[in-house]
Amino acid sequence: MALKWLPKDIVAEHRARAEELAKQGKPTNWAAGALIIFLYVLLGVWLLRWLISWIF
């Protein structure tokens, strides 16, 4: 519905830009991925320790 409100020339311009970026491939940020995985592991360890202390 929102696309209907946008001018057609603007939509065409941004579609062309999106196709150009898609051809270049996705950027990869390994540091950000590693940080997110580290935070999930840290959260899991904390949750596991909390559960063990709550049960025993």
mmCIF file of N, CA and C in Angstrom:
data_model
loop_
_atom_site.group_PDB
_atom_site.id
_atom_site.type_symbol
_atom_site.label_atom_id
_atom_site.label_comp_id
_atom_site.label_asym_id
_atom_site.label_seq_id
_atom_site.Cartn_x
_atom_site.Cartn_y
_atom_site.Cartn_z
ATOM 1 N N MET A 1 0.817 -1.180 0.000
ATOM 2 C CA MET A 1 0.000 0.000 0.000
ATOM 3 C C MET A 1 0.871 1.257 0.000
ATOM 4 N N ALA A 2 1.963 1.227 0.760
ATOM 5 C CA ALA A 2 2.834 2.399 0.825
ATOM 6 C C ALA A 2 3.503 2.661 -0.523
ATOM 7 N N LEU A 3 3.760 1.608 -1.300
ATOM 8 C CA LEU A 3 4.379 1.792 -2.608
ATOM 9 C C LEU A 3 3.474 2.565 -3.556
ATOM 10 N N LYS A 4 2.193 2.461 -3.386
ATOM 11 C CA LYS A 4 1.261 3.197 -4.232
ATOM 12 C C LYS A 4 1.354 4.695 -3.988
ATOM 13 N N TRP A 5 1.746 5.100 -2.796
ATOM 14 C CA TRP A 5 1.820 6.508 -2.446
ATOM 15 C C TRP A 5 3.117 7.160 -2.929
ATOM 16 N N LEU A 6 4.137 6.337 -3.203
ATOM 17 C CA LEU A 6 5.425 6.880 -3.644
ATOM 18 C C LEU A 6 5.389 7.177 -5.142
ATOM 19 N N PRO A 7 6.078 8.219 -5.559
ATOM 20 C CA PRO A 7 6.167 8.498 -7.000
ATOM 21 C C PRO A 7 6.905 7.371 -7.721
ATOM 22 N N LYS A 8 6.438 7.041 -8.907
ATOM 23 C CA LYS A 8 6.998 5.907 -9.653
ATOM 24 C C LYS A 8 8.474 6.101 -9.996
ATOM 25 N N ASP A 9 8.901 7.325 -10.268
ATOM 26 C CA ASP A 9 10.309 7.545 -10.610
ATOM 27 C C ASP A 9 11.218 7.298 -9.401
ATOM 28 N N ILE A 10 10.744 7.628 -8.212
ATOM 29 C CA ILE A 10 11.520 7.377 -6.993
ATOM 30 C C ILE A 10 11.637 5.869 -6.754
ATOM 31 N N VAL A 11 10.547 5.141 -6.930
ATOM 32 C CA VAL A 11 10.553 3.690 -6.746
ATOM 33 C C VAL A 11 11.504 3.045 -7.747
ATOM 34 N N ALA A 12 11.459 3.483 -9.006
ATOM 35 C CA ALA A 12 12.330 2.915 -10.038
ATOM 36 C C ALA A 12 13.795 3.199 -9.717
ATOM 37 N N GLU A 13 14.079 4.392 -9.254
ATOM 38 C CA GLU A 13 15.459 4.757 -8.913
ATOM 39 C C GLU A 13 16.002 3.877 -7.789
ATOM 40 N N HIS A 14 15.203 3.682 -6.763
ATOM 41 C CA HIS A 14 15.665 2.887 -5.620
ATOM 42 C C HIS A 14 15.700 1.396 -5.940
ATOM 43 N N ARG A 15 14.819 0.946 -6.810
ATOM 44 C CA ARG A 15 14.877 -0.455 -7.251
ATOM 45 C C ARG A 15 16.169 -0.720 -8.008
ATOM 46 N N ALA A 16 16.557 0.210 -8.876
ATOM 47 C CA ALA A 16 17.806 0.061 -9.631
ATOM 48 C C ALA A 16 18.999 0.039 -8.681
ATOM 49 N N ARG A 17 18.971 0.899 -7.691
ATOM 50 C CA ARG A 17 20.062 0.930 -6.703
ATOM 51 C C ARG A 17 20.118 -0.370 -5.911
ATOM 52 N N ALA A 18 18.961 -0.911 -5.552
ATOM 53 C CA ALA A 18 18.914 -2.175 -4.808
ATOM 54 C C ALA A 18 19.457 -3.323 -5.647
ATOM 55 N N GLU A 19 19.123 -3.341 -6.931
ATOM 56 C CA GLU A 19 19.652 -4.397 -7.806
ATOM 57 C C GLU A 19 21.162 -4.277 -7.942
ATOM 58 N N GLU A 20 21.658 -3.051 -8.035
ATOM 59 C CA GLU A 20 23.100 -2.825 -8.126
ATOM 60 C C GLU A 20 23.810 -3.322 -6.871
ATOM 61 N N LEU A 21 23.240 -3.021 -5.714
ATOM 62 C CA LEU A 21 23.840 -3.486 -4.457
ATOM 63 C C LEU A 21 23.760 -4.999 -4.330
ATOM 64 N N ALA A 22 22.697 -5.615 -4.823
ATOM 65 C CA ALA A 22 22.546 -7.062 -4.748
ATOM 66 C C ALA A 22 23.605 -7.760 -5.596
ATOM 67 N N LYS A 23 23.974 -7.162 -6.709
ATOM 68 C CA LYS A 23 25.002 -7.758 -7.570
ATOM 69 C C LYS A 23 26.374 -7.735 -6.908
ATOM 70 N N GLN A 24 26.599 -6.745 -6.055
ATOM 71 C CA GLN A 24 27.892 -6.620 -5.379
ATOM 72 C C GLN A 24 28.044 -7.635 -4.248
ATOM 73 N N GLY A 25 26.957 -8.211 -3.800
ATOM 74 C CA GLY A 25 27.007 -9.169 -2.705
ATOM 75 C C GLY A 25 26.760 -8.474 -1.378
ATOM 76 N N LYS A 26 26.465 -9.280 -0.384
ATOM 77 C CA LYS A 26 26.179 -8.739 0.941
ATOM 78 C C LYS A 26 27.475 -8.425 1.668
ATOM 79 N N PRO A 27 27.505 -7.325 2.398
ATOM 80 C CA PRO A 27 28.675 -7.062 3.231
ATOM 81 C C PRO A 27 28.669 -7.997 4.441
ATOM 82 N N THR A 28 29.847 -8.424 4.828
ATOM 83 C CA THR A 28 29.960 -9.346 5.953
ATOM 84 C C THR A 28 30.755 -8.674 7.062
ATOM 85 N N ASN A 29 30.185 -8.626 8.228
ATOM 86 C CA ASN A 29 30.859 -8.052 9.379
ATOM 87 C C ASN A 29 31.013 -9.164 10.414
ATOM 88 N N TRP A 30 32.150 -9.829 10.370
ATOM 89 C CA TRP A 30 32.393 -10.975 11.244
ATOM 90 C C TRP A 30 32.523 -10.560 12.702
ATOM 91 N N ALA A 31 33.038 -9.375 12.952
ATOM 92 C CA ALA A 31 33.199 -8.924 14.336
ATOM 93 C C ALA A 31 31.832 -8.749 15.002
ATOM 94 N N ALA A 32 30.895 -8.168 14.292
ATOM 95 C CA ALA A 32 29.553 -7.988 14.858
ATOM 96 C C ALA A 32 28.886 -9.341 15.087
ATOM 97 N N GLY A 33 29.060 -10.264 14.155
ATOM 98 C CA GLY A 33 28.498 -11.606 14.323
ATOM 99 C C GLY A 33 29.099 -12.319 15.521
ATOM 100 N N ALA A 34 30.407 -12.203 15.680
ATOM 101 C CA ALA A 34 31.074 -12.842 16.810
ATOM 102 C C ALA A 34 30.609 -12.233 18.131
ATOM 103 N N LEU A 35 30.410 -10.925 18.146
ATOM 104 C CA LEU A 35 29.931 -10.268 19.365
ATOM 105 C C LEU A 35 28.527 -10.753 19.736
ATOM 106 N N ILE A 36 27.661 -10.882 18.764
ATOM 107 C CA ILE A 36 26.301 -11.356 19.028
ATOM 108 C C ILE A 36 26.310 -12.789 19.540
ATOM 109 N N ILE A 37 27.115 -13.645 18.922
ATOM 110 C CA ILE A 37 27.212 -15.035 19.382
ATOM 111 C C ILE A 37 27.773 -15.084 20.802
ATOM 112 N N PHE A 38 28.788 -14.271 21.069
ATOM 113 C CA PHE A 38 29.365 -14.213 22.414
ATOM 114 C C PHE A 38 28.317 -13.802 23.444
ATOM 115 N N LEU A 39 27.510 -12.799 23.111
ATOM 116 C CA LEU A 39 26.476 -12.351 24.042
ATOM 117 C C LEU A 39 25.435 -13.435 24.293
ATOM 118 N N TYR A 40 25.055 -14.176 23.255
ATOM 119 C CA TYR A 40 24.103 -15.273 23.438
ATOM 120 C C TYR A 40 24.691 -16.378 24.319
ATOM 121 N N VAL A 41 25.965 -16.704 24.117
ATOM 122 C CA VAL A 41 26.614 -17.724 24.944
ATOM 123 C C VAL A 41 26.689 -17.241 26.386
ATOM 124 N N LEU A 42 27.057 -15.989 26.582
ATOM 125 C CA LEU A 42 27.127 -15.414 27.922
ATOM 126 C C LEU A 42 25.755 -15.452 28.594
ATOM 127 N N LEU A 43 24.726 -15.095 27.873
ATOM 128 C CA LEU A 43 23.370 -15.154 28.406
ATOM 129 C C LEU A 43 22.981 -16.588 28.759
ATOM 130 N N GLY A 44 23.347 -17.538 27.911
ATOM 131 C CA GLY A 44 23.046 -18.946 28.180
ATOM 132 C C GLY A 44 23.749 -19.454 29.424
ATOM 133 N N VAL A 45 25.012 -19.092 29.592
ATOM 134 C CA VAL A 45 25.764 -19.513 30.771
ATOM 135 C C VAL A 45 25.149 -18.905 32.019
ATOM 136 N N TRP A 46 24.813 -17.620 31.966
ATOM 137 C CA TRP A 46 24.190 -16.965 33.110
ATOM 138 C C TRP A 46 22.851 -17.612 33.459
ATOM 139 N N LEU A 47 22.044 -17.890 32.454
ATOM 140 C CA LEU A 47 20.746 -18.513 32.685
ATOM 141 C C LEU A 47 20.905 -19.916 33.268
ATOM 142 N N LEU A 48 21.854 -20.673 32.764
ATOM 143 C CA LEU A 48 22.102 -22.016 33.275
ATOM 144 C C LEU A 48 22.557 -21.967 34.731
ATOM 145 N N ARG A 49 23.459 -21.050 35.061
ATOM 146 C CA ARG A 49 23.916 -20.923 36.447
ATOM 147 C C ARG A 49 22.768 -20.502 37.360
ATOM 148 N N TRP A 50 21.913 -19.606 36.886
ATOM 149 C CA TRP A 50 20.775 -19.151 37.676
ATOM 150 C C TRP A 50 19.804 -20.302 37.916
ATOM 151 N N LEU A 51 19.539 -21.099 36.884
ATOM 152 C CA LEU A 51 18.640 -22.238 37.033
ATOM 153 C C LEU A 51 19.183 -23.277 38.001
ATOM 154 N N ILE A 52 20.479 -23.548 37.910
ATOM 155 C CA ILE A 52 21.099 -24.533 38.799
ATOM 156 C C ILE A 52 21.042 -24.040 40.243
ATOM 157 N N SER A 53 21.326 -22.758 40.459
ATOM 158 C CA SER A 53 21.280 -22.238 41.828
ATOM 159 C C SER A 53 19.834 -22.198 42.350
ATOM 160 N N TRP A 54 18.872 -22.013 41.500
ATOM 161 C CA TRP A 54 17.462 -21.966 41.899
ATOM 162 C C TRP A 54 16.941 -23.364 42.247
ATOM 163 N N ILE A 55 17.405 -24.368 41.502
ATOM 164 C CA ILE A 55 16.951 -25.744 41.727
ATOM 165 C C ILE A 55 17.607 -26.336 42.975
ATOM 166 N N PHE A 56 18.909 -26.091 43.167
ATOM 167 C CA PHE A 56 19.618 -26.692 44.275
ATOM 168 C C PHE A 56 19.760 -25.690 45.334
#
